[in-house]
Amino acid sequence: MSTLSTFGSATFDPAAFDPGTSVAGLALANPVLTASGCAAAGRELGRLIDVAALGAVVTKTIMRDARSGRPTPRMAETPSGMLNSIGLQGPGIDAFLATDLPWLRRAGATTIVSVAGGDPEEFAELAGRLAGEPGVGAIEVNISCPNVANRGLVFACDPSSASAVVSAVTEAVGGRVPVLAKLSPDVTDIVAIAGAVLDAGADGLSMINTTLGMVIDVTRMRPLLAGLTGGLSGPAIRPIAVRCVWQVHAAMRAGILRPAPIVGIGGVATGRDAAELVLAGACAVQVGTATFHDPGTPARVATDLAAVLAGLGFARFADAVGHAHTVLARETEPNR
Amino acid sequence: MSTLSTFGSATFDPAAFDPGTSVAGLALANPVLTASGCAAAGRELGRLIDVAALGAVVTKTIMRDARSGRPTPRMAETPSGMLNSIGLQGPGIDAFLATDLPWLRRAGATTIVSVAGGDPEEFAELAGRLAGEPGVGAIEVNISCPNVANRGLVFACDPSSASAVVSAVTEAVGGRVPVLAKLSPDVTDIVAIAGAVLDAGADGLSMINTTLGMVIDVTRMRPLLAGLTGGLSGPAIRPIAVRCVWQVHAAMRAGILRPAPIVGIGGVATGRDAAELVLAGACAVQVGTATFHDPGTPARVATDLAAVLAGLGFARFADAVGHAHTVLARETEPNR
Amino acid sequence: MSTPSLGALDDGRPGPVAVRAVVVANRPAGAYHHLVLAVDDRTAAARPGQFAAVAVGADPDQPTPTLLRRAFSLHRATPAGPDGPTLELVVAPRGTGSTWVTRRRPGDRLDLVAPLGRPFPAPPPSTPVVLVGGGYGSAPLGWWARELRAAGHAVTVVAGAADASRLFGVDDARALADRVLVTTDDGSAGTRGRVTAVLPELLTPGTWVYACGPMAMLRAVTEVSAAHGARAWCAVEESMACGVGVCMTCVLPVRWDDGVTRMTRTCVEGPTLDGAALRWDAIGAGPGGGSAVPADCLGAPRPGGGPR
Amino acid sequence: MSTPSLGALDDGRPGPVAVRAVVVANRPAGAYHHLVLAVDDRTAAARPGQFAAVAVGADPDQPTPTLLRRAFSLHRATPAGPDGPTLELVVAPRGTGSTWVTRRRPGDRLDLVAPLGRPFPAPPPSTPVVLVGGGYGSAPLGWWARELRAAGHAVTVVAGAADASRLFGVDDARALADRVLVTTDDGSAGTRGRVTAVLPELLTPGTWVYACGPMAMLRAVTEVSAAHGARAWCAVEESMACGVGVCMTCVLPVRWDDGVTRMTRTCVEGPTLDGAALRWDAIGAGPGGGSAVPADCLGAPRPGGGPR
Ligand SMILES: Cc1cc2nc3c(=O)[nH]c(=O)nc-3n(C[C@H](O)[C@H](O)[C@H](O)COP(=O)(O)OP(=O)(O)OC[C@H]3O[C@@H](n4cnc5c(N)ncnc54)[C@H](O)[C@@H]3O)c2cc1C
Ligand SMILES: Cc1cc2nc3c(=O)[nH]c(=O)nc-3n(C[C@H](O)[C@H](O)[C@H](O)COP(=O)(O)OP(=O)(O)OC[C@H]3O[C@@H](n4cnc5c(N)ncnc54)[C@H](O)[C@@H]3O)c2cc1C
Ligand SMILES: Cc1cc2nc3c(=O)[nH]c(=O)nc-3n(C[C@H](O)[C@H](O)[C@H](O)COP(=O)(O)O)c2cc1C
Ligand SMILES: Cc1cc2nc3c(=O)[nH]c(=O)nc-3n(C[C@H](O)[C@H](O)[C@H](O)COP(=O)(O)O)c2cc1C
Ligand code: FES
Ligand code: FES
């Protein structure tokens, strides 16, 4: 209870709450973003919500060439979650620059562009082209997509591959925009991977991508997905996301990792869910699968998160980031 | 559809279905077992169901000494799952041998005893003592409990630690009973860990233990569990379990791993859920968290699994094990 | 595909609204349930061919534990009826979610997003029209028949099903269309056989056919239509995670007007698609029984080539 | 702990049965809901002090998406009443699950496992008894008062709550006990203050006190009882995953008859425990606000010692 007493919730006015945040220098009006692959490039959601009011739109991952994605079925519902094996379907960078980015600019959306490639060079080429484009607020490097035919291409599963991609990208970007590396939870030691990409120059981390799963279609007696395995997302994986954010933020507080912003992702459907990631150490939060349940979710989560944090007594969003670590540290202070 | 035609479901009689299976030489009347830590040592469930009719009772993990377990709260509910941080509370091996094992023997239960230790020697000592006891059908080596203060003690996260424990155990057991190594999904490459423990002499694999997660208590602004992190279990993780079983069984079919029985564990609540693990490659299935929802679950899953598999046209349980791999291989035959 | 490409962004058609509907009635109709839902004006502005996405398996006041919504064609939208603005659905209890929907009672609330997808495309003036429904696929056809007749088209309805209990809306159709034909696989009502048994006699070159039903039926209707110089529009039912065009789960290979085949979102570019543009060679030919990616599809994996 | 050690295995008390109950009535009762459930004979053989575990958040015909059941004390079990065998619960809408329960309507089915846990231990003949309930904690006390009086005990009930709306069962208690005292924190009914404000005057050496309510109240009742030579039994409410003794989530540190403190399952060794055996020094002193493991607990981590 002592931890709450410094923040008498009656003393703060929710309307006075400052939701602003920044991710490695990119200022965001509020901390709630769409997650890559769960909002296309913003235009479809634009029919339903004001994309300019979102913290940012994170685009579906863009690759150099157009890509068909995988055969269907591409999705399977699972308890409190789903598997997807879209396989990075997209129009390629040229079409993105010709159509999607101008739309996002016109709509006034803060934009983070997710990129992926088959090798570090493709990543670097994409990032280099995007960094010079007006309207690109940051680049998210998707080294963790499980829906690639060759699992060896999940660069985020190996520190040296992850590092190679991020080095190539940061070099190509040359500091023009922040670079976020998106990590996979499917590793023995996520702190080690985080360390590798930070050492390679990443300005921040996005965590987590989906975790690899499979559903067997019992009637057909084979994997339900055409692509066999898929990425598990949704509320089912939220405890894994919170744990990953916690571990990496703890390593930063302990001096094991260089301090850097963490964007929390995984299973967020409510303001309370988002608050878990924030208190664990995330300075922004992405909403993915929950958008499929209700396209208004990212906007609603932003409002609710502000209310939750203001209700806990925070005057500014920034003060809540990682606060659970502070509470824990106070508990174990010798003179408590 | 071609894959189904060989098994016209009309031609088989569910009552004639043979549910028998065996795990590394231990014959089981049916393939559905309790999961360690979810059925204590059988006595409490014995008030509710006939434990002798289960495939086997897998005991709560036993250690050398009595152990208090962790402070509370020890559990948190999560979407379609839960976190636990029991911390291996138990009475120690002496009390187990004095009270629990005799009860299981009298009850006529097939018994698999789960063991853990702080180092390979403790594991070996426990396994050695148990292997000589009448009524011990097999030993499950819990190298994957996430609820230990020192994460370095999750032996299953490192091939050489895993191997050291399993070598010590198999040497102490000397072939008197089968030894199953229980693996964690929290690794980059579960096939590598499976290979390490099989090389070290494990007779079979139990997969999976819980995956590490965290819930933040937003009101208290700290991790909800006293132990901070906990193991995530329940239907939420089923797709991860199916994927792990699939990967390891596939590696066995591909000759990358020595063939060995796999006991599938994770999120099983219905006969169909169990069938997913079986078709993916499990020759037996454990029911854990779903027992908390309904103590009759393991018995019901056994009945329902038989009905599901008989309905698919299988005359014997053994024929269904890994059958999804066969279906997939047929699909990709050149002359299909 | 003969329709404009970015269905998600079409203007001039009612766009989706999230609404808390109230169940006004739930009546069994043969093998199905016919639900009448009180909604608001914007939702009831729906057009024939659009669908609704229903949250299932939970109290509407709770976050739903079943993450994904279930899609159901609109049987009818009534902006101003005795119960106020309503939507109607016809639901077959199939798995968990649809069964849950069929169990709702009057007074229960239902969380839905509607209307979604493109309406049926309007035929050129005075084109004769044949509407083909398989099972609950007939649900939207009475409504569409009424609108088409009001616009001066001659409308024939063909309702087919496995047996009489699985026919839907035949009486309705009799009141609303010029002519109604019924087929059942087992002969328990109408002509014994498939809808394609009676279709040829109804087709003249230039006829527009709208078909709603299982994929195999859609394919057969497309083939028979093509053979008779008719144009077939197929309302497809693919598994949908989002229903609003953002997730890419609901795709089918479709040849667009530029001749290029793309894995195309059926939730926003469809659900009604030009039968001649659907790549029937790939549909159902995928490894999991779904759609393969045709080798000439935009961005298809190059055989043996580069990292995918 | 003065009760036998293996509660899960007690003989001679009704054991749990999984049952599909039907809601007969659901009436608001102040801040709570009072539910009457039609069950079967075995379930209704429950004894005062036992509890039920209710599956929440789903149709009872579906596997529940909320994995864990919610525990509620039995307000009353009636083996043969006008509605057949019934169980009654008193439920405070707190979070998702309990709120869901309070919304059930007559005719709804409820999936429950009952009776669970040990009944209240019977006092020695002619011992005077005081029953103390905080909020909905009063729920089982009327039933227990009736049984105790039938067995010849003098029974006083103390019902306390934050305010009048959170009192439960006062009228019932007036009919069933010898004497009833009411306290509210805000003075909106009875004496202003906590139950401990009126308790001392009721206690004589040898009195048995049964207390149901929040942990802080149980502790205070135990202390006041001890100070007056009375014996306090506390019905605790710990988070329970299984309710049947197999999971070890619901533990509290309790000193057993052999003097050894063990992390003790409250679902089977409890929920009613000897107040003097509860390790109040550790309860609430854990890092997460729960119970710490006392240093002298069986199997407690040795400071600085060996691998745990
Ligand atoms: C555009 C559209 C219109 C539809 N119109 C109707 C209608 O008017 N009446 C009607 O009864 N049904 C209709 N359906 C089918 C209906 O959506 C499915 O029957 C329903 O989703 C099955 O859900 P379930 O939980 O009962 O089945 P489950 O098999 O438990 O569902 C598991 C998953 O598969 C998906 N799924 C299963 N079957 C289908 C299917 N046939 N189509 C799409 N997704 C499926 C579900 O949405 C869910 O995500 C329509 C589907 C689409 C896409
Ligand atoms: C033996 C016993 C008897 C009880 N008797 C009653 C009763 O007669 N009437 C009544 O209204 N309530 C009673 N409770 C408390 C009741 O179980 C909780 O209010 C309920 O579990 C809260 O669930 P929720 O989903 O509404 O809350 P949430 O906060 O959403 O629940 C989250 C999780 O925490 C657990 N939890 C939360 N609060 C409690 C609590 N106080 N005790 C135990 N677990 C909790 C839940 O079971 C669930 O697993 C009793 C609890 C126990 C253990
Ligand atoms: C259908 C779908 C498509 C996705 N596509 C991408 C993608 O293209 N790039 C990426 O980095 N992540 C992708 N993701 C992962 C999400 O961005 C997110 O990391 C993950 O789903 C966890 O968040 P959630 O639980 O909120 O969905 C996708 C997720 C889903 C469900
Ligand atoms: C409360 C609880 C306690 C557990 N204790 C143990 C244990 O002592 N030893 C062990 O090997 N696994 C333990 N497990 C893990 C289970 O045996 C099982 O591997 C895991 O829960 C996944 O299966 P499920 O989803 O069916 O629960 C425990 C799980 C739970 C939920
Ligand atoms: S269902 Fe998501 S794009 Fe169509
Ligand atoms: S709740 Fe599982 S042991 Fe008590």
PDB file of N, CA, C and O in Angstrom, chain B residues 67-108:
ATOM      1  N   ARG B  67       9.686 -28.875   0.781  1.00  0.00           N
ATOM      2  CA  ARG B  67       9.863 -27.566   0.164  1.00  0.00           C
ATOM      3  C   ARG B  67       8.563 -26.787   0.315  1.00  0.00           C
ATOM      4  O   ARG B  67       7.485 -27.282   0.015  1.00  0.00           O
ATOM      5  N   SER B  68       8.711 -25.576   0.792  1.00  0.00           N
ATOM      6  CA  SER B  68       7.509 -24.779   1.115  1.00  0.00           C
ATOM      7  C   SER B  68       6.825 -24.226  -0.120  1.00  0.00           C
ATOM      8  O   SER B  68       5.660 -23.859  -0.071  1.00  0.00           O
ATOM      9  N   GLY B  69       7.556 -24.109  -1.204  1.00  0.00           N
ATOM     10  CA  GLY B  69       7.027 -23.374  -2.349  1.00  0.00           C
ATOM     11  C   GLY B  69       7.104 -21.884  -2.091  1.00  0.00           C
ATOM     12  O   GLY B  69       7.640 -21.440  -1.065  1.00  0.00           O
ATOM     13  N   ARG B  70       6.547 -21.131  -3.013  1.00  0.00           N
ATOM     14  CA  ARG B  70       6.692 -19.685  -2.992  1.00  0.00           C
ATOM     15  C   ARG B  70       5.634 -19.004  -2.129  1.00  0.00           C
ATOM     16  O   ARG B  70       4.599 -19.591  -1.830  1.00  0.00           O
ATOM     17  N   PRO B  71       5.883 -17.743  -1.814  1.00  0.00           N
ATOM     18  CA  PRO B  71       4.824 -16.959  -1.169  1.00  0.00           C
ATOM     19  C   PRO B  71       3.618 -16.827  -2.103  1.00  0.00           C
ATOM     20  O   PRO B  71       3.709 -17.143  -3.290  1.00  0.00           O
ATOM     21  N   THR B  72       2.509 -16.347  -1.559  1.00  0.00           N
ATOM     22  CA  THR B  72       1.332 -16.112  -2.390  1.00  0.00           C
ATOM     23  C   THR B  72       1.254 -14.618  -2.708  1.00  0.00           C
ATOM     24  O   THR B  72       1.846 -13.821  -1.983  1.00  0.00           O
ATOM     25  N   PRO B  73       0.537 -14.191  -3.734  1.00  0.00           N
ATOM     26  CA  PRO B  73      -0.244 -14.979  -4.687  1.00  0.00           C
ATOM     27  C   PRO B  73       0.637 -15.856  -5.574  1.00  0.00           C
ATOM     28  O   PRO B  73       1.691 -15.430  -6.031  1.00  0.00           O
ATOM     29  N   ARG B  74       0.116 -17.058  -5.808  1.00  0.00           N
ATOM     30  CA  ARG B  74       0.823 -18.029  -6.625  1.00  0.00           C
ATOM     31  C   ARG B  74       0.157 -18.256  -7.958  1.00  0.00           C
ATOM     32  O   ARG B  74       0.602 -19.099  -8.737  1.00  0.00           O
ATOM     33  N   MET B  75      -0.964 -17.630  -8.178  1.00  0.00           N
ATOM     34  CA  MET B  75      -1.588 -17.839  -9.478  1.00  0.00           C
ATOM     35  C   MET B  75      -2.281 -16.584  -9.960  1.00  0.00           C
ATOM     36  O   MET B  75      -2.657 -15.716  -9.172  1.00  0.00           O
ATOM     37  N   ALA B  76      -2.373 -16.488 -11.267  1.00  0.00           N
ATOM     38  CA  ALA B  76      -3.074 -15.374 -11.903  1.00  0.00           C
ATOM     39  C   ALA B  76      -3.814 -15.962 -13.092  1.00  0.00           C
ATOM     40  O   ALA B  76      -3.252 -16.734 -13.858  1.00  0.00           O
ATOM     41  N   GLU B  77      -5.078 -15.576 -13.202  1.00  0.00           N
ATOM     42  CA  GLU B  77      -5.824 -16.052 -14.357  1.00  0.00           C
ATOM     43  C   GLU B  77      -5.475 -15.182 -15.558  1.00  0.00           C
ATOM     44  O   GLU B  77      -5.292 -13.969 -15.425  1.00  0.00           O
ATOM     45  N   THR B  78      -5.373 -15.794 -16.714  1.00  0.00           N
ATOM     46  CA  THR B  78      -5.057 -15.059 -17.938  1.00  0.00           C
ATOM     47  C   THR B  78      -6.037 -15.526 -19.010  1.00  0.00           C
ATOM     48  O   THR B  78      -6.739 -16.524 -18.816  1.00  0.00           O
ATOM     49  N   PRO B  79      -6.116 -14.844 -20.144  1.00  0.00           N
ATOM     50  CA  PRO B  79      -7.104 -15.270 -21.140  1.00  0.00           C
ATOM     51  C   PRO B  79      -6.868 -16.729 -21.575  1.00  0.00           C
ATOM     52  O   PRO B  79      -5.796 -17.063 -22.089  1.00  0.00           O
ATOM     53  N   SER B  80      -7.855 -17.566 -21.340  1.00  0.00           N
ATOM     54  CA  SER B  80      -7.789 -18.993 -21.662  1.00  0.00           C
ATOM     55  C   SER B  80      -6.585 -19.691 -21.044  1.00  0.00           C
ATOM     56  O   SER B  80      -6.101 -20.693 -21.586  1.00  0.00           O
ATOM     57  N   GLY B  81      -6.123 -19.181 -19.937  1.00  0.00           N
ATOM     58  CA  GLY B  81      -4.988 -19.830 -19.295  1.00  0.00           C
ATOM     59  C   GLY B  81      -4.773 -19.293 -17.898  1.00  0.00           C
ATOM     60  O   GLY B  81      -5.620 -18.606 -17.338  1.00  0.00           O
ATOM     61  N   MET B  82      -3.643 -19.641 -17.339  1.00  0.00           N
ATOM     62  CA  MET B  82      -3.282 -19.144 -16.016  1.00  0.00           C
ATOM     63  C   MET B  82      -1.772 -19.156 -15.872  1.00  0.00           C
ATOM     64  O   MET B  82      -1.062 -19.880 -16.581  1.00  0.00           O
ATOM     65  N   LEU B  83      -1.295 -18.352 -14.964  1.00  0.00           N
ATOM     66  CA  LEU B  83       0.099 -18.410 -14.546  1.00  0.00           C
ATOM     67  C   LEU B  83       0.142 -19.067 -13.181  1.00  0.00           C
ATOM     68  O   LEU B  83      -0.714 -18.800 -12.343  1.00  0.00           O
ATOM     69  N   ASN B  84       1.146 -19.909 -12.959  1.00  0.00           N
ATOM     70  CA  ASN B  84       1.356 -20.392 -11.603  1.00  0.00           C
ATOM     71  C   ASN B  84       2.801 -20.202 -11.214  1.00  0.00           C
ATOM     72  O   ASN B  84       3.696 -20.249 -12.058  1.00  0.00           O
ATOM     73  N   SER B  85       2.994 -19.940  -9.937  1.00  0.00           N
ATOM     74  CA  SER B  85       4.358 -19.951  -9.412  1.00  0.00           C
ATOM     75  C   SER B  85       4.324 -20.651  -8.065  1.00  0.00           C
ATOM     76  O   SER B  85       4.577 -20.072  -7.028  1.00  0.00           O
ATOM     77  N   ILE B  86       3.971 -21.930  -8.147  1.00  0.00           N
ATOM     78  CA  ILE B  86       3.889 -22.739  -6.933  1.00  0.00           C
ATOM     79  C   ILE B  86       5.280 -22.875  -6.325  1.00  0.00           C
ATOM     80  O   ILE B  86       5.438 -22.794  -5.114  1.00  0.00           O
ATOM     81  N   GLY B  87       6.262 -23.108  -7.180  1.00  0.00           N
ATOM     82  CA  GLY B  87       7.623 -23.250  -6.665  1.00  0.00           C
ATOM     83  C   GLY B  87       7.888 -24.626  -6.091  1.00  0.00           C
ATOM     84  O   GLY B  87       8.629 -24.771  -5.121  1.00  0.00           O
ATOM     85  N   LEU B  88       7.280 -25.635  -6.737  1.00  0.00           N
ATOM     86  CA  LEU B  88       7.571 -27.031  -6.382  1.00  0.00           C
ATOM     87  C   LEU B  88       7.367 -27.338  -4.898  1.00  0.00           C
ATOM     88  O   LEU B  88       8.168 -28.053  -4.285  1.00  0.00           O
ATOM     89  N   GLN B  89       6.280 -26.818  -4.331  1.00  0.00           N
ATOM     90  CA  GLN B  89       5.950 -27.203  -2.955  1.00  0.00           C
ATOM     91  C   GLN B  89       5.762 -28.710  -2.865  1.00  0.00           C
ATOM     92  O   GLN B  89       5.086 -29.318  -3.703  1.00  0.00           O
ATOM     93  N   GLY B  90       6.324 -29.303  -1.866  1.00  0.00           N
ATOM     94  CA  GLY B  90       6.151 -30.745  -1.702  1.00  0.00           C
ATOM     95  C   GLY B  90       6.803 -31.239  -0.431  1.00  0.00           C
ATOM     96  O   GLY B  90       7.573 -30.514   0.205  1.00  0.00           O
ATOM     97  N   PRO B  91       6.486 -32.491  -0.070  1.00  0.00           N
ATOM     98  CA  PRO B  91       6.925 -33.025   1.221  1.00  0.00           C
ATOM     99  C   PRO B  91       8.311 -33.656   1.177  1.00  0.00           C
ATOM    100  O   PRO B  91       8.828 -34.054   2.221  1.00  0.00           O
ATOM    101  N   GLY B  92       8.894 -33.790  -0.013  1.00  0.00           N
ATOM    102  CA  GLY B  92      10.188 -34.467  -0.088  1.00  0.00           C
ATOM    103  C   GLY B  92      10.013 -35.954  -0.335  1.00  0.00           C
ATOM    104  O   GLY B  92       8.943 -36.526  -0.119  1.00  0.00           O
ATOM    105  N   ILE B  93      11.093 -36.577  -0.789  1.00  0.00           N
ATOM    106  CA  ILE B  93      11.041 -37.966  -1.250  1.00  0.00           C
ATOM    107  C   ILE B  93      10.651 -38.946  -0.146  1.00  0.00           C
ATOM    108  O   ILE B  93       9.895 -39.894  -0.392  1.00  0.00           O
ATOM    109  N   ASP B  94      11.115 -38.711   1.069  1.00  0.00           N
ATOM    110  CA  ASP B  94      10.817 -39.691   2.115  1.00  0.00           C
ATOM    111  C   ASP B  94       9.319 -39.779   2.377  1.00  0.00           C
ATOM    112  O   ASP B  94       8.744 -40.861   2.440  1.00  0.00           O
ATOM    113  N   ALA B  95       8.707 -38.611   2.520  1.00  0.00           N
ATOM    114  CA  ALA B  95       7.265 -38.600   2.756  1.00  0.00           C
ATOM    115  C   ALA B  95       6.537 -39.194   1.551  1.00  0.00           C
ATOM    116  O   ALA B  95       5.534 -39.896   1.703  1.00  0.00           O
ATOM    117  N   PHE B  96       7.040 -38.906   0.365  1.00  0.00           N
ATOM    118  CA  PHE B  96       6.402 -39.454  -0.825  1.00  0.00           C
ATOM    119  C   PHE B  96       6.422 -40.979  -0.793  1.00  0.00           C
ATOM    120  O   PHE B  96       5.415 -41.645  -1.046  1.00  0.00           O
ATOM    121  N   LEU B  97       7.575 -41.528  -0.450  1.00  0.00           N
ATOM    122  CA  LEU B  97       7.695 -42.993  -0.431  1.00  0.00           C
ATOM    123  C   LEU B  97       6.895 -43.599   0.715  1.00  0.00           C
ATOM    124  O   LEU B  97       6.371 -44.705   0.602  1.00  0.00           O
ATOM    125  N   ALA B  98       6.776 -42.852   1.791  1.00  0.00           N
ATOM    126  CA  ALA B  98       6.073 -43.397   2.967  1.00  0.00           C
ATOM    127  C   ALA B  98       4.558 -43.370   2.783  1.00  0.00           C
ATOM    128  O   ALA B  98       3.851 -44.252   3.271  1.00  0.00           O
ATOM    129  N   THR B  99       4.055 -42.357   2.097  1.00  0.00           N
ATOM    130  CA  THR B  99       2.611 -42.146   2.072  1.00  0.00           C
ATOM    131  C   THR B  99       2.011 -42.234   0.677  1.00  0.00           C
ATOM    132  O   THR B  99       1.074 -42.989   0.431  1.00  0.00           O
ATOM    133  N   ASP B 100       2.551 -41.414  -0.232  1.00  0.00           N
ATOM    134  CA  ASP B 100       1.889 -41.259  -1.524  1.00  0.00           C
ATOM    135  C   ASP B 100       2.046 -42.483  -2.426  1.00  0.00           C
ATOM    136  O   ASP B 100       1.082 -42.954  -3.021  1.00  0.00           O
ATOM    137  N   LEU B 101       3.263 -42.980  -2.526  1.00  0.00           N
ATOM    138  CA  LEU B 101       3.480 -44.100  -3.423  1.00  0.00           C
ATOM    139  C   LEU B 101       2.689 -45.338  -2.988  1.00  0.00           C
ATOM    140  O   LEU B 101       2.021 -45.966  -3.826  1.00  0.00           O
ATOM    141  N   PRO B 102       2.708 -45.680  -1.678  1.00  0.00           N
ATOM    142  CA  PRO B 102       1.882 -46.822  -1.256  1.00  0.00           C
ATOM    143  C   PRO B 102       0.398 -46.622  -1.595  1.00  0.00           C
ATOM    144  O   PRO B 102      -0.281 -47.564  -2.002  1.00  0.00           O
ATOM    145  N   TRP B 103      -0.085 -45.390  -1.433  1.00  0.00           N
ATOM    146  CA  TRP B 103      -1.491 -45.139  -1.773  1.00  0.00           C
ATOM    147  C   TRP B 103      -1.737 -45.406  -3.258  1.00  0.00           C
ATOM    148  O   TRP B 103      -2.707 -46.060  -3.634  1.00  0.00           O
ATOM    149  N   LEU B 104      -0.854 -44.888  -4.107  1.00  0.00           N
ATOM    150  CA  LEU B 104      -1.010 -45.078  -5.559  1.00  0.00           C
ATOM    151  C   LEU B 104      -0.984 -46.568  -5.903  1.00  0.00           C
ATOM    152  O   LEU B 104      -1.733 -47.042  -6.762  1.00  0.00           O
ATOM    153  N   ARG B 105      -0.102 -47.296  -5.241  1.00  0.00           N
ATOM    154  CA  ARG B 105       0.001 -48.740  -5.477  1.00  0.00           C
ATOM    155  C   ARG B 105      -1.308 -49.419  -5.103  1.00  0.00           C
ATOM    156  O   ARG B 105      -1.874 -50.192  -5.881  1.00  0.00           O
ATOM    157  N   ARG B 106      -1.789 -49.102  -3.905  1.00  0.00           N
ATOM    158  CA  ARG B 106      -3.042 -49.705  -3.455  1.00  0.00           C
ATOM    159  C   ARG B 106      -4.203 -49.361  -4.374  1.00  0.00           C
ATOM    160  O   ARG B 106      -5.084 -50.173  -4.631  1.00  0.00           O
ATOM    161  N   ALA B 107      -4.186 -48.118  -4.874  1.00  0.00           N
ATOM    162  CA  ALA B 107      -5.283 -47.680  -5.745  1.00  0.00           C
ATOM    163  C   ALA B 107      -5.196 -48.330  -7.119  1.00  0.00           C
ATOM    164  O   ALA B 107      -6.113 -48.207  -7.929  1.00  0.00           O
ATOM    165  N   GLY B 108      -4.084 -48.982  -7.397  1.00  0.00           N
ATOM    166  CA  GLY B 108      -3.937 -49.651  -8.688  1.00  0.00           C
ATOM    167  C   GLY B 108      -3.602 -48.708  -9.820  1.00  0.00           C
ATOM    168  O   GLY B 108      -3.789 -49.024 -11.000  1.00  0.00           O
TER     169      GLY B 108
END
